[in-house]
């Protein structure tokens, strides 16, 4: 085994996790989760999404969440906001987001379902977002990088196309590969990284996996051995996928941090504090926690 | 990645899984689970345990379960029975068990708690069991091969001691390494196998992992890459550990089979039929199923 000494984790729970919970989560709960994550040592958090409240009412308080985080923790945490379009990106930038997340699917069918536009149109929108964001990094997430809930297995060529076009459009050299439905397996992760890494040697690839089939940590182990040092995870394993029945949330941040610490890989995160955040979520939003570690330390 | 073409799986759910469920499971339910596993292609099943009914009342029907399986499936499945002592082994042999499982812990404290005797006494009992079993294989399971719920991390030397003494006592050259509490991590699995494999080149090591921390499949991926081709798992991820709060059941057989088939590793098992067994358990014994795949195909 050839593990890196240190990895960095972005918690996407406040966005990817909470947007998939059907009940309204009060703004103060969202902020308490973010407080807990920052207290545990999390340096980068995807705090909200500037999506239209009609599409995802769970994120209707995006402005308040982002502004509060920026006021409270300016310079202490990188506050990432997802923007699905130019309008959302302009709003996020205006309110002080440190980075913008922009999602384009590798699968045409999923992109149409998710954004109501073609991949080409999404890439054109990404270009405009990069233009208005100027020095602010725009993080491209390639959704359905492994499996599409509509079209099945996604070939590496399709992912590479979105990565290449996204970089040309101005996205940051830090691209997340999203396993939107949580069916990627370790061999597929190895194959995709083997395909992408030599083609884009200056890009840091980030893994954003869901844990639908229980293979999430096995896939991360594979990526660790290939030198990938950036991961996205969701406190408590919050979340799901609206287009994939049975799809689970992201890999639980506490499960990932536990495995890494056990194997002496540093994360800069205080594991006990992290589990306390998962516990608080479990007590506040019943049945929302999918991770394993809370059960061990409950 | 360097994966084997084929692996064999022993389902230990009817024993390790069901013995940890506190309510009484009717004999016909146990037999229906075993029927389903055999129909799905499972070739080796740990069907029951000849433990004293006062210790584990859940296995009070051991004789009926074993006899029924033998009558119905003689020659079609290897029926394994756990025996905690000479008395239980004699009974299992008399009733036609194809193999005997005998458990010795690598941790002295766990062995005392689990069997009320020292490791040395357990090894002496194993010797007697091997004597009466004659040509019948006695499968040694080294419990707490990684972590002891009382003493913490277990050093490979302690595991090697039990393996060596067990083989001298007459155990089969197929030894299971049990992660009793489910806290083994991939690096620890690699280290233990690296320690044991060159010392016991003629022994087939079997991994018997619980999935408490969600690292089970990651650890199996590590073992697969090291050439380990025999695994124990539990349909539905049934089970737990009476001495470890929060400890989960074994790795769910259906989760393991899914990962293996996705990576083109053969198991000889029909995945759809296997998920149907998990579904039947979920409908019959509510809240018992811990595996991921049933949620995907429910």
Coordinates of C-alpha atoms in Angstrom, one line a residue:
Chain A
X1 CA 0.0 0.0 0.0
X2 CA 1.3 3.4 -1.0
X3 CA -0.7 6.0 0.9
X4 CA -0.3 9.8 0.9
X5 CA 0.8 11.3 4.2
X6 CA -2.0 13.9 4.2
X7 CA -5.3 14.4 2.4
X8 CA -7.7 17.3 2.3
X9 CA -11.5 16.9 2.6
X10 CA -14.2 19.2 1.6
X11 CA -17.5 18.7 3.4
X12 CA -20.4 19.0 1.1
X13 CA -23.0 18.0 3.6
X14 CA -24.6 21.4 4.1
X15 CA -25.3 21.5 0.3
X16 CA -25.3 18.0 -1.3
X17 CA -26.6 16.4 1.9
X18 CA -29.2 18.8 3.0
X19 CA -30.6 19.6 -0.4
X20 CA -31.7 15.9 -0.7
X21 CA -33.6 15.9 2.6
X22 CA -37.3 16.5 1.9
X23 CA -38.2 18.4 5.1
X24 CA -37.2 22.0 5.6
X25 CA -34.1 22.3 7.8
X26 CA -34.1 25.6 9.7
X27 CA -31.3 28.0 8.8
X28 CA -29.9 27.9 12.4
X29 CA -29.6 24.1 12.1
X30 CA -27.6 24.5 8.9
X31 CA -25.4 27.1 10.5
X32 CA -24.9 24.9 13.6
X33 CA -23.7 22.1 11.4
X34 CA -21.3 24.4 9.6
X35 CA -20.1 25.8 13.0
X36 CA -19.5 22.2 14.2
X37 CA -17.5 21.3 11.0
X38 CA -15.3 24.4 11.3
X39 CA -14.7 23.7 15.0
X40 CA -13.7 20.2 14.0
X41 CA -11.0 21.6 11.7
X42 CA -12.8 21.5 8.3
X43 CA -11.1 24.1 6.1
X44 CA -13.4 23.9 3.1
X45 CA -17.1 23.5 3.1
X46 CA -19.7 23.6 0.4
X47 CA -22.2 25.7 2.4
X48 CA -25.1 26.1 0.1
X49 CA -26.5 26.3 -3.4
X50 CA -27.8 29.3 -5.3
X51 CA -30.4 27.3 -7.1
X52 CA -33.9 28.6 -7.8
X53 CA -36.1 28.0 -4.7
X54 CA -38.8 26.5 -6.9
X55 CA -36.4 23.7 -8.0
X56 CA -34.8 23.1 -4.6
X57 CA -36.7 24.9 -1.8
X58 CA -34.3 23.4 0.8
X59 CA -31.7 25.9 -0.3
X60 CA -34.0 29.0 -0.2
X61 CA -31.9 30.5 2.6
X62 CA -28.7 30.4 0.5
X63 CA -27.9 34.1 0.9
X64 CA -28.3 34.1 4.7
X65 CA -26.2 31.0 5.1
X66 CA -23.4 32.2 3.0
X67 CA -23.4 35.7 4.4
X68 CA -23.4 34.5 8.0
X69 CA -20.5 32.1 7.4
X70 CA -18.5 34.8 5.7
X71 CA -19.2 37.3 8.5
X72 CA -18.3 34.8 11.2
X73 CA -15.4 32.9 9.7
X74 CA -13.8 35.2 7.1
X75 CA -10.3 33.9 6.3
X76 CA -10.8 30.8 8.5
X77 CA -12.7 28.6 6.1
X78 CA -13.1 28.4 2.3
X79 CA -16.9 28.9 1.7
X80 CA -17.9 27.2 -1.5
X81 CA -21.3 27.8 -3.1
X82 CA -22.9 25.8 -5.9
X83 CA -24.3 27.8 -8.7
X84 CA -26.4 26.1 -11.4
X85 CA -26.3 29.1 -13.7
X86 CA -25.0 32.6 -14.4
X87 CA -27.7 34.2 -12.2
X88 CA -26.8 32.0 -9.2
X89 CA -23.1 32.5 -9.7
X90 CA -23.5 36.3 -9.8
X91 CA -25.5 36.1 -6.6
X92 CA -22.9 33.9 -4.9
X93 CA -20.0 36.1 -6.0
X94 CA -21.8 39.2 -4.8
X95 CA -22.4 37.7 -1.4
X96 CA -18.7 36.7 -1.0
X97 CA -18.4 33.0 -1.9
X98 CA -14.7 32.0 -1.9
X99 CA -15.3 29.4 -4.7
X100 CA -18.1 28.5 -7.0
X101 CA -19.1 24.9 -7.8
X102 CA -20.4 24.3 -11.2
X103 CA -21.8 20.9 -12.2
X104 CA -21.8 19.4 -15.7
X105 CA -22.7 15.8 -16.3
X106 CA -20.7 13.4 -18.4
X107 CA -23.9 11.8 -19.4
X108 CA -26.0 13.8 -21.8
X109 CA -29.3 12.3 -20.5
X110 CA -28.4 13.1 -16.9
X111 CA -27.4 16.7 -17.8
X112 CA -30.7 17.2 -19.6
X113 CA -32.7 15.8 -16.6
X114 CA -30.6 17.7 -14.0
X115 CA -30.2 21.1 -15.8
X116 CA -32.7 21.1 -18.6
X117 CA -30.0 21.8 -21.1
X118 CA -27.4 19.9 -23.2
X119 CA -23.8 19.4 -22.1
X120 CA -22.7 21.9 -24.7
X121 CA -25.1 24.5 -23.3
X122 CA -23.9 23.8 -19.8
X123 CA -20.3 24.3 -20.9
X124 CA -21.2 27.6 -22.5
X125 CA -22.8 28.6 -19.2
X126 CA -19.7 27.5 -17.3
X127 CA -17.6 29.8 -19.6
X128 CA -19.8 32.8 -18.7
X129 CA -19.6 31.9 -15.0
X130 CA -15.8 31.8 -15.2
X131 CA -15.8 35.2 -17.0
X132 CA -17.8 36.9 -14.2
X133 CA -16.0 35.1 -11.4
X134 CA -12.6 36.5 -12.5
X135 CA -10.0 35.5 -9.9
X136 CA -12.5 33.4 -7.9
X137 CA -11.9 29.7 -8.6
X138 CA -14.8 27.9 -10.4
X139 CA -14.7 24.2 -9.4
X140 CA -16.1 21.9 -12.0
X141 CA -17.9 18.8 -10.8
X142 CA -18.3 16.2 -13.5
X143 CA -21.5 14.5 -12.4
X144 CA -22.2 10.9 -13.5
X145 CA -18.5 10.3 -14.1
X146 CA -19.0 6.6 -13.6
X147 CA -22.7 5.6 -13.9
X148 CA -25.7 7.4 -15.2
X149 CA -29.1 6.5 -13.7
X150 CA -30.6 6.7 -17.2
X151 CA -27.9 5.5 -19.5
X152 CA -25.8 3.1 -17.3
X153 CA -22.0 2.9 -17.4
X154 CA -20.3 6.1 -18.5
X155 CA -17.1 5.8 -20.6
X156 CA -13.9 7.6 -19.5
X157 CA -13.9 9.4 -22.9
X158 CA -17.1 11.2 -22.0
X159 CA -15.6 12.4 -18.7
X160 CA -12.4 13.5 -20.4
X161 CA -14.5 15.6 -22.9
X162 CA -16.2 17.5 -20.1
X163 CA -12.9 18.0 -18.2
X164 CA -11.1 19.3 -21.3
X165 CA -14.0 21.6 -22.3
X166 CA -14.4 22.7 -18.7
X167 CA -10.8 23.7 -18.4
X168 CA -10.9 25.6 -21.7
X169 CA -14.0 27.4 -20.4
X170 CA -11.9 28.6 -17.5
X171 CA -12.6 26.1 -14.7
X172 CA -10.0 25.7 -12.0
X173 CA -7.4 22.9 -12.3
X174 CA -9.1 21.0 -9.6
X175 CA -11.9 18.9 -11.0
X176 CA -14.3 16.7 -9.0
X177 CA -15.4 13.4 -10.4
X178 CA -18.9 12.7 -9.1
X179 CA -20.3 9.3 -8.6
X180 CA -23.8 10.7 -8.6
X181 CA -25.7 7.4 -8.0
X182 CA -23.1 5.7 -5.8
X183 CA -22.4 2.7 -8.0
X184 CA -18.8 3.2 -8.9
X185 CA -16.6 0.3 -8.0
X186 CA -12.9 0.3 -7.2
X187 CA -11.8 -1.1 -10.6
X188 CA -13.8 1.5 -12.4
X189 CA -12.2 4.3 -10.3
X190 CA -8.8 2.9 -11.1
X191 CA -9.6 2.8 -14.8
X192 CA -11.0 6.3 -15.0
X193 CA -8.1 7.8 -13.0
X194 CA -5.6 5.9 -15.2
X195 CA -7.4 7.4 -18.2
X196 CA -7.5 11.0 -16.9
X197 CA -4.3 11.5 -14.9
X198 CA -1.8 11.2 -17.8
X199 CA -4.1 13.3 -20.1
X200 CA -4.5 16.1 -17.6
X201 CA -1.2 16.0 -15.6
X202 CA -1.7 19.5 -14.1
X203 CA -5.2 18.8 -12.8
X204 CA -5.9 17.8 -9.3
X205 CA -8.7 15.3 -9.5
X206 CA -11.1 15.1 -6.5
X207 CA -13.3 12.1 -5.8
X208 CA -16.9 12.8 -4.9
X209 CA -18.5 9.5 -4.1
X210 CA -21.8 8.4 -2.8
X211 CA -22.0 5.2 -0.7
X212 CA -25.0 3.5 -2.2
X213 CA -23.5 0.1 -2.5
X214 CA -21.0 0.2 0.4
X215 CA -18.0 0.4 -2.0
X216 CA -17.2 4.1 -1.2
X217 CA -14.2 3.6 1.1
X218 CA -12.9 0.7 -1.1
X219 CA -12.9 3.1 -4.1
X220 CA -11.2 5.8 -2.0
X221 CA -8.6 3.3 -0.9
X222 CA -7.9 2.7 -4.6
X223 CA -7.6 6.4 -5.3
X224 CA -5.4 7.0 -2.3
X225 CA -3.0 4.4 -3.7
X226 CA -3.0 6.3 -7.0
X227 CA -2.0 9.5 -5.3
X228 CA -5.3 11.3 -5.1
X229 CA -5.3 13.5 -2.1
X230 CA -8.5 15.5 -2.3
X231 CA -11.9 14.1 -1.4
X232 CA -15.5 15.3 -0.9
X233 CA -17.7 13.8 1.7
X234 CA -20.8 14.6 3.7
X235 CA -21.0 14.8 7.5
X236 CA -23.3 12.0 8.6
X237 CA -23.4 10.6 5.1
X238 CA -26.3 13.0 4.5
X239 CA -28.1 13.0 1.2
X240 CA -29.2 11.0 -1.8
X241 CA -29.9 11.4 -5.4
X242 CA -33.4 12.5 -6.6
X243 CA -33.0 10.5 -9.8
X244 CA -31.7 7.2 -8.4
X245 CA -34.0 5.1 -6.3
X246 CA -32.2 3.7 -3.3
X247 CA -29.2 6.0 -3.9
X248 CA -27.5 6.8 -0.6
X249 CA -25.8 10.0 0.5
X250 CA -22.2 10.9 0.1
X251 CA -19.6 8.9 1.9
X252 CA -19.9 10.0 5.6
X253 CA -17.1 12.4 6.4
X254 CA -16.6 10.7 9.8
X255 CA -16.3 7.2 8.1
X256 CA -13.6 8.6 5.7
X257 CA -11.7 10.4 8.5
X258 CA -11.8 7.3 10.7
X259 CA -10.3 5.1 7.9
X260 CA -7.6 7.7 7.1
X261 CA -6.6 8.3 10.7
X262 CA -6.5 4.6 11.3
X263 CA -4.1 4.3 8.5
X264 CA -2.0 7.2 9.8
X265 CA -3.1 9.6 6.9
X266 CA -3.5 13.1 8.3
X267 CA -6.6 15.2 7.6
X268 CA -6.2 18.1 10.1
X269 CA -9.7 17.1 11.5
X270 CA -10.6 16.3 15.1
X271 CA -12.4 13.0 14.8
X272 CA -14.3 13.2 18.1
X273 CA -15.6 16.7 17.3
X274 CA -16.7 15.5 13.9
X275 CA -18.7 12.6 15.4
X276 CA -20.3 15.1 17.7
X277 CA -21.5 17.0 14.7
X278 CA -23.0 13.8 13.3
X279 CA -24.6 13.1 16.6
X280 CA -26.1 16.6 16.7
X281 CA -27.5 16.0 13.2
X282 CA -28.9 12.6 14.3
X283 CA -30.7 14.3 17.2
X284 CA -32.0 17.2 15.1
X285 CA -32.9 15.6 11.8
X286 CA -34.0 12.0 12.7
X287 CA -33.1 9.2 10.3
X288 CA -30.8 11.4 8.3
X289 CA -27.5 10.0 9.3
X290 CA -26.2 7.2 7.1
X291 CA -22.6 6.9 8.3
X292 CA -21.2 4.0 10.3
X293 CA -19.1 5.7 13.0
X294 CA -21.9 7.4 14.9
X295 CA -23.2 3.9 15.8
X296 CA -19.8 2.9 17.1
X297 CA -19.5 6.0 19.3
X298 CA -23.2 6.6 20.2
Chain B
X1 CA -5.1 -3.8 -9.4
X2 CA -4.4 -7.5 -9.4
X3 CA -7.6 -9.3 -8.7
X4 CA -8.2 -13.1 -8.7
X5 CA -10.5 -14.5 -11.4
X6 CA -12.6 -16.4 -8.9
X7 CA -13.3 -16.4 -5.1
X8 CA -15.3 -18.6 -2.9
X9 CA -17.6 -17.3 -0.2
X10 CA -19.0 -19.1 2.9
X11 CA -22.2 -17.7 4.2
X12 CA -22.1 -17.6 8.0
X13 CA -25.4 -15.8 8.4
X14 CA -27.4 -18.7 9.7
X15 CA -24.9 -19.0 12.5
X16 CA -22.9 -15.8 13.2
X17 CA -25.8 -13.6 12.0
X18 CA -28.8 -15.2 13.7
X19 CA -27.0 -16.0 17.0
X20 CA -26.7 -12.3 17.5
X21 CA -30.4 -11.5 17.0
X22 CA -32.1 -11.4 20.3
X23 CA -35.5 -12.7 19.4
X24 CA -36.2 -16.4 18.6
X25 CA -36.1 -17.1 14.9
X26 CA -38.3 -20.1 14.1
X27 CA -36.5 -23.2 12.7
X28 CA -38.5 -23.0 9.5
X29 CA -37.2 -19.4 8.9
X30 CA -33.6 -20.5 9.4
X31 CA -34.2 -23.4 7.0
X32 CA -35.8 -21.0 4.5
X33 CA -32.8 -18.8 4.6
X34 CA -30.5 -21.8 4.0
X35 CA -32.7 -23.0 1.2
X36 CA -32.5 -19.6 -0.5
X37 CA -28.7 -19.4 -0.1
X38 CA -28.3 -22.9 -1.7
X39 CA -30.7 -22.0 -4.5
X40 CA -28.6 -18.8 -5.1
X41 CA -25.5 -21.1 -5.6
X42 CA -23.9 -20.9 -2.2
X43 CA -21.7 -24.0 -1.8
X44 CA -20.6 -23.7 1.8
X45 CA -22.8 -22.5 4.7
X46 CA -22.2 -22.3 8.4
X47 CA -25.6 -23.6 9.3
X48 CA -25.7 -23.6 13.1
X49 CA -23.7 -23.8 16.3
X50 CA -23.7 -26.7 18.8
X51 CA -23.4 -24.3 21.7
X52 CA -25.2 -24.8 25.0
X53 CA -28.7 -23.4 24.7
X54 CA -28.3 -21.7 28.0
X55 CA -25.4 -19.6 26.6
X56 CA -27.0 -19.0 23.2
X57 CA -30.7 -20.0 23.1
X58 CA -31.0 -18.8 19.5
X59 CA -29.2 -22.0 18.4
X60 CA -31.3 -24.4 20.5
X61 CA -32.5 -26.1 17.3
X62 CA -29.0 -26.9 16.0
X63 CA -29.7 -30.6 15.7
X64 CA -32.9 -30.1 13.6
X65 CA -31.3 -27.5 11.4
X66 CA -28.2 -29.6 10.6
X67 CA -30.1 -32.8 10.1
X68 CA -32.7 -31.2 7.8
X69 CA -30.0 -29.6 5.7
X70 CA -28.1 -32.9 5.5
X71 CA -31.2 -34.9 4.5
X72 CA -32.3 -32.3 1.9
X73 CA -28.9 -31.3 0.4
X74 CA -26.5 -34.2 1.0
X75 CA -23.5 -33.7 -1.4
X76 CA -24.8 -30.4 -2.7
X77 CA -23.6 -28.1 0.0
X78 CA -20.9 -28.2 2.6
X79 CA -22.7 -27.9 5.9
X80 CA -20.4 -26.3 8.5
X81 CA -21.3 -26.4 12.2
X82 CA -19.6 -24.4 14.9
X83 CA -18.6 -26.3 18.0
X84 CA -17.4 -24.5 21.1
X85 CA -16.2 -27.6 22.8
X86 CA -15.7 -31.4 22.6
X87 CA -19.3 -32.1 23.5
X88 CA -20.7 -29.8 20.8
X89 CA -18.2 -31.2 18.3
X90 CA -19.2 -34.8 19.0
X91 CA -22.8 -33.9 18.5
X92 CA -22.1 -32.1 15.3
X93 CA -20.1 -35.0 13.9
X94 CA -22.8 -37.5 15.0
X95 CA -25.4 -35.5 13.1
X96 CA -23.4 -35.4 9.9
X97 CA -21.7 -32.0 9.8
X98 CA -19.3 -31.8 6.9
X99 CA -16.9 -29.4 8.7
X100 CA -16.5 -28.1 12.2
X101 CA -15.7 -24.5 13.0
X102 CA -13.7 -24.0 16.2
X103 CA -13.0 -20.5 17.5
X104 CA -9.9 -19.4 19.4
X105 CA -9.2 -15.8 20.1
X106 CA -5.8 -14.2 19.5
X107 CA -6.6 -11.9 22.6
X108 CA -6.4 -13.7 25.9
X109 CA -9.0 -11.4 27.5
X110 CA -11.5 -12.0 24.7
X111 CA -10.9 -15.7 24.8
X112 CA -11.7 -15.7 28.6
X113 CA -14.8 -13.7 28.1
X114 CA -16.0 -15.7 25.1
X115 CA -15.2 -19.2 26.3
X116 CA -14.4 -18.9 30.0
X117 CA -11.0 -20.5 29.4
X118 CA -7.4 -19.5 28.5
X119 CA -6.1 -19.6 24.9
X120 CA -3.9 -22.6 26.0
X121 CA -7.0 -24.4 27.3
X122 CA -8.9 -23.6 24.1
X123 CA -6.0 -25.0 22.0
X124 CA -6.0 -28.2 24.1
X125 CA -9.8 -28.5 23.5
X126 CA -9.2 -28.0 19.8
X127 CA -6.7 -30.8 19.8
X128 CA -9.3 -33.2 21.3
X129 CA -11.9 -32.0 18.8
X130 CA -9.5 -32.7 15.9
X131 CA -8.9 -36.2 17.3
X132 CA -12.6 -37.2 17.4
X133 CA -13.3 -35.5 14.0
X134 CA -10.7 -37.8 12.2
X135 CA -11.0 -37.0 8.5
X136 CA -13.6 -34.2 9.0
X137 CA -11.9 -30.8 8.5
X138 CA -11.8 -28.7 11.6
X139 CA -11.7 -25.0 10.6
X140 CA -10.0 -22.7 13.0
X141 CA -11.3 -19.2 13.3
X142 CA -8.9 -16.9 15.0
X143 CA -11.2 -14.4 16.7
X144 CA -10.0 -10.8 17.5
X145 CA -7.3 -11.2 14.8
X146 CA -7.2 -7.4 14.5
X147 CA -8.8 -5.6 17.5
X148 CA -10.0 -6.9 20.9
X149 CA -12.9 -5.1 22.4
X150 CA -11.1 -5.3 25.8
X151 CA -7.4 -5.0 25.0
X152 CA -7.4 -2.9 21.8
X153 CA -5.1 -3.6 18.8
X154 CA -3.9 -7.2 18.5
X155 CA -0.4 -7.7 17.3
X156 CA 0.3 -10.2 14.4
X157 CA 2.5 -12.3 16.6
X158 CA -0.4 -13.2 18.8
X159 CA -2.4 -14.3 15.7
X160 CA 0.5 -16.3 14.4
X161 CA 0.8 -18.1 17.7
X162 CA -2.8 -19.3 17.6
X163 CA -2.5 -20.3 13.9
X164 CA 0.7 -22.3 14.6
X165 CA -0.6 -24.0 17.7
X166 CA -4.0 -24.6 16.0
X167 CA -2.3 -26.3 13.0
X168 CA -0.2 -28.4 15.4
X169 CA -3.4 -29.4 17.2
X170 CA -4.7 -30.7 13.9
X171 CA -6.8 -27.9 12.4
X172 CA -7.3 -27.7 8.6
X173 CA -4.9 -25.7 6.5
X174 CA -7.6 -23.2 6.0
X175 CA -7.7 -20.6 8.8
X176 CA -10.1 -17.8 9.1
X177 CA -9.0 -14.4 10.5
X178 CA -11.9 -12.9 12.3
X179 CA -12.4 -9.2 12.8
X180 CA -14.8 -9.8 15.6
X181 CA -15.6 -6.2 16.4
X182 CA -15.4 -4.8 12.8
X183 CA -12.6 -2.3 13.3
X184 CA -9.9 -3.7 11.1
X185 CA -8.7 -1.3 8.5
X186 CA -7.1 -2.0 5.1
X187 CA -3.5 -1.2 6.2
X188 CA -3.9 -3.6 9.2
X189 CA -5.2 -6.3 6.9
X190 CA -2.2 -5.9 4.6
X191 CA 0.2 -6.0 7.6
X192 CA -1.3 -9.1 9.1
X193 CA -1.4 -11.0 5.8
X194 CA 2.1 -9.9 5.0
X195 CA 3.2 -11.3 8.4
X196 CA 1.2 -14.6 8.1
X197 CA 1.4 -15.6 4.5
X198 CA 5.2 -16.2 4.3
X199 CA 5.2 -17.9 7.7
X200 CA 2.4 -20.3 6.7
X201 CA 2.8 -20.8 2.9
X202 CA 0.6 -23.9 2.8
X203 CA -2.3 -22.3 4.7
X204 CA -5.3 -20.7 2.9
X205 CA -6.2 -17.7 4.9
X206 CA -9.9 -16.7 5.0
X207 CA -11.1 -13.2 5.9
X208 CA -14.1 -13.0 8.2
X209 CA -14.8 -9.3 8.6
X210 CA -17.6 -7.4 10.3
X211 CA -18.6 -4.0 8.8
X212 CA -18.9 -1.8 11.9
X213 CA -16.9 1.1 10.5
X214 CA -17.8 0.7 6.8
X215 CA -14.2 -0.4 5.9
X216 CA -15.1 -4.0 5.2
X217 CA -15.1 -4.0 1.5
X218 CA -12.0 -1.8 1.4
X219 CA -10.2 -4.4 3.5
X220 CA -11.4 -7.2 1.3
X221 CA -10.2 -5.2 -1.8
X222 CA -6.8 -5.2 -0.1
X223 CA -6.9 -8.9 0.5
X224 CA -8.0 -9.6 -3.0
X225 CA -5.0 -7.8 -4.3
X226 CA -2.8 -10.0 -2.1
X227 CA -4.3 -13.2 -3.6
X228 CA -6.8 -14.1 -0.8
X229 CA -9.6 -16.0 -2.5
X230 CA -11.7 -17.2 0.4
X231 CA -14.1 -15.0 2.4
X232 CA -16.9 -15.4 4.9
X233 CA -19.9 -13.1 4.8
X234 CA -23.4 -13.0 6.2
X235 CA -26.6 -12.7 4.1
X236 CA -28.2 -9.3 4.8
X237 CA -25.2 -8.3 6.9
X238 CA -26.9 -10.1 9.8
X239 CA -25.4 -10.1 13.2
X240 CA -23.3 -8.2 15.7
X241 CA -20.9 -8.9 18.6
X242 CA -22.2 -9.3 22.1
X243 CA -19.1 -7.8 23.6
X244 CA -18.8 -4.7 21.3
X245 CA -21.3 -1.9 21.6
X246 CA -22.3 -0.7 18.1
X247 CA -20.5 -3.5 16.4
X248 CA -22.3 -4.4 13.2
X249 CA -22.9 -7.7 11.5
X250 CA -20.6 -9.5 9.1
X251 CA -20.1 -7.9 5.7
X252 CA -23.3 -8.5 3.8
X253 CA -22.9 -11.3 1.3
X254 CA -24.9 -9.4 -1.3
X255 CA -22.6 -6.3 -0.9
X256 CA -19.5 -8.5 -1.3
X257 CA -20.9 -10.4 -4.3
X258 CA -22.0 -7.1 -6.0
X259 CA -18.5 -5.6 -5.7
X260 CA -16.9 -8.8 -6.9
X261 CA -19.2 -9.2 -9.9
X262 CA -18.8 -5.5 -10.8
X263 CA -15.1 -6.1 -11.0
X264 CA -15.6 -9.3 -13.0
X265 CA -14.5 -11.6 -10.2
X266 CA -16.5 -14.8 -10.3
X267 CA -18.3 -16.2 -7.3
X268 CA -20.7 -18.9 -8.8
X269 CA -23.5 -17.0 -7.0
X270 CA -26.7 -15.7 -8.6
X271 CA -26.9 -12.1 -7.3
X272 CA -30.6 -11.6 -7.9
X273 CA -31.5 -14.7 -6.0
X274 CA -29.1 -13.6 -3.2
X275 CA -30.9 -10.2 -2.9
X276 CA -34.2 -12.1 -2.8
X277 CA -33.0 -14.0 0.3
X278 CA -32.0 -10.7 1.9
X279 CA -35.4 -9.3 1.0
X280 CA -37.1 -12.3 2.6
X281 CA -35.1 -11.9 5.8
X282 CA -36.0 -8.2 5.8
X283 CA -39.7 -9.1 5.6
X284 CA -39.5 -11.8 8.2
X285 CA -37.1 -10.3 10.7
X286 CA -37.6 -6.6 10.7
X287 CA -34.6 -4.3 11.2
X288 CA -32.2 -7.2 10.8
X289 CA -30.7 -6.4 7.4
X290 CA -27.6 -4.2 7.5
X291 CA -26.4 -4.6 3.9
X292 CA -26.5 -1.9 1.2
X293 CA -27.7 -3.8 -1.8
X294 CA -31.2 -4.5 -0.7
X295 CA -31.9 -0.8 -0.5
X296 CA -30.8 -0.4 -4.1
X297 CA -33.0 -3.3 -5.4
X298 CA -35.9 -2.9 -3.0

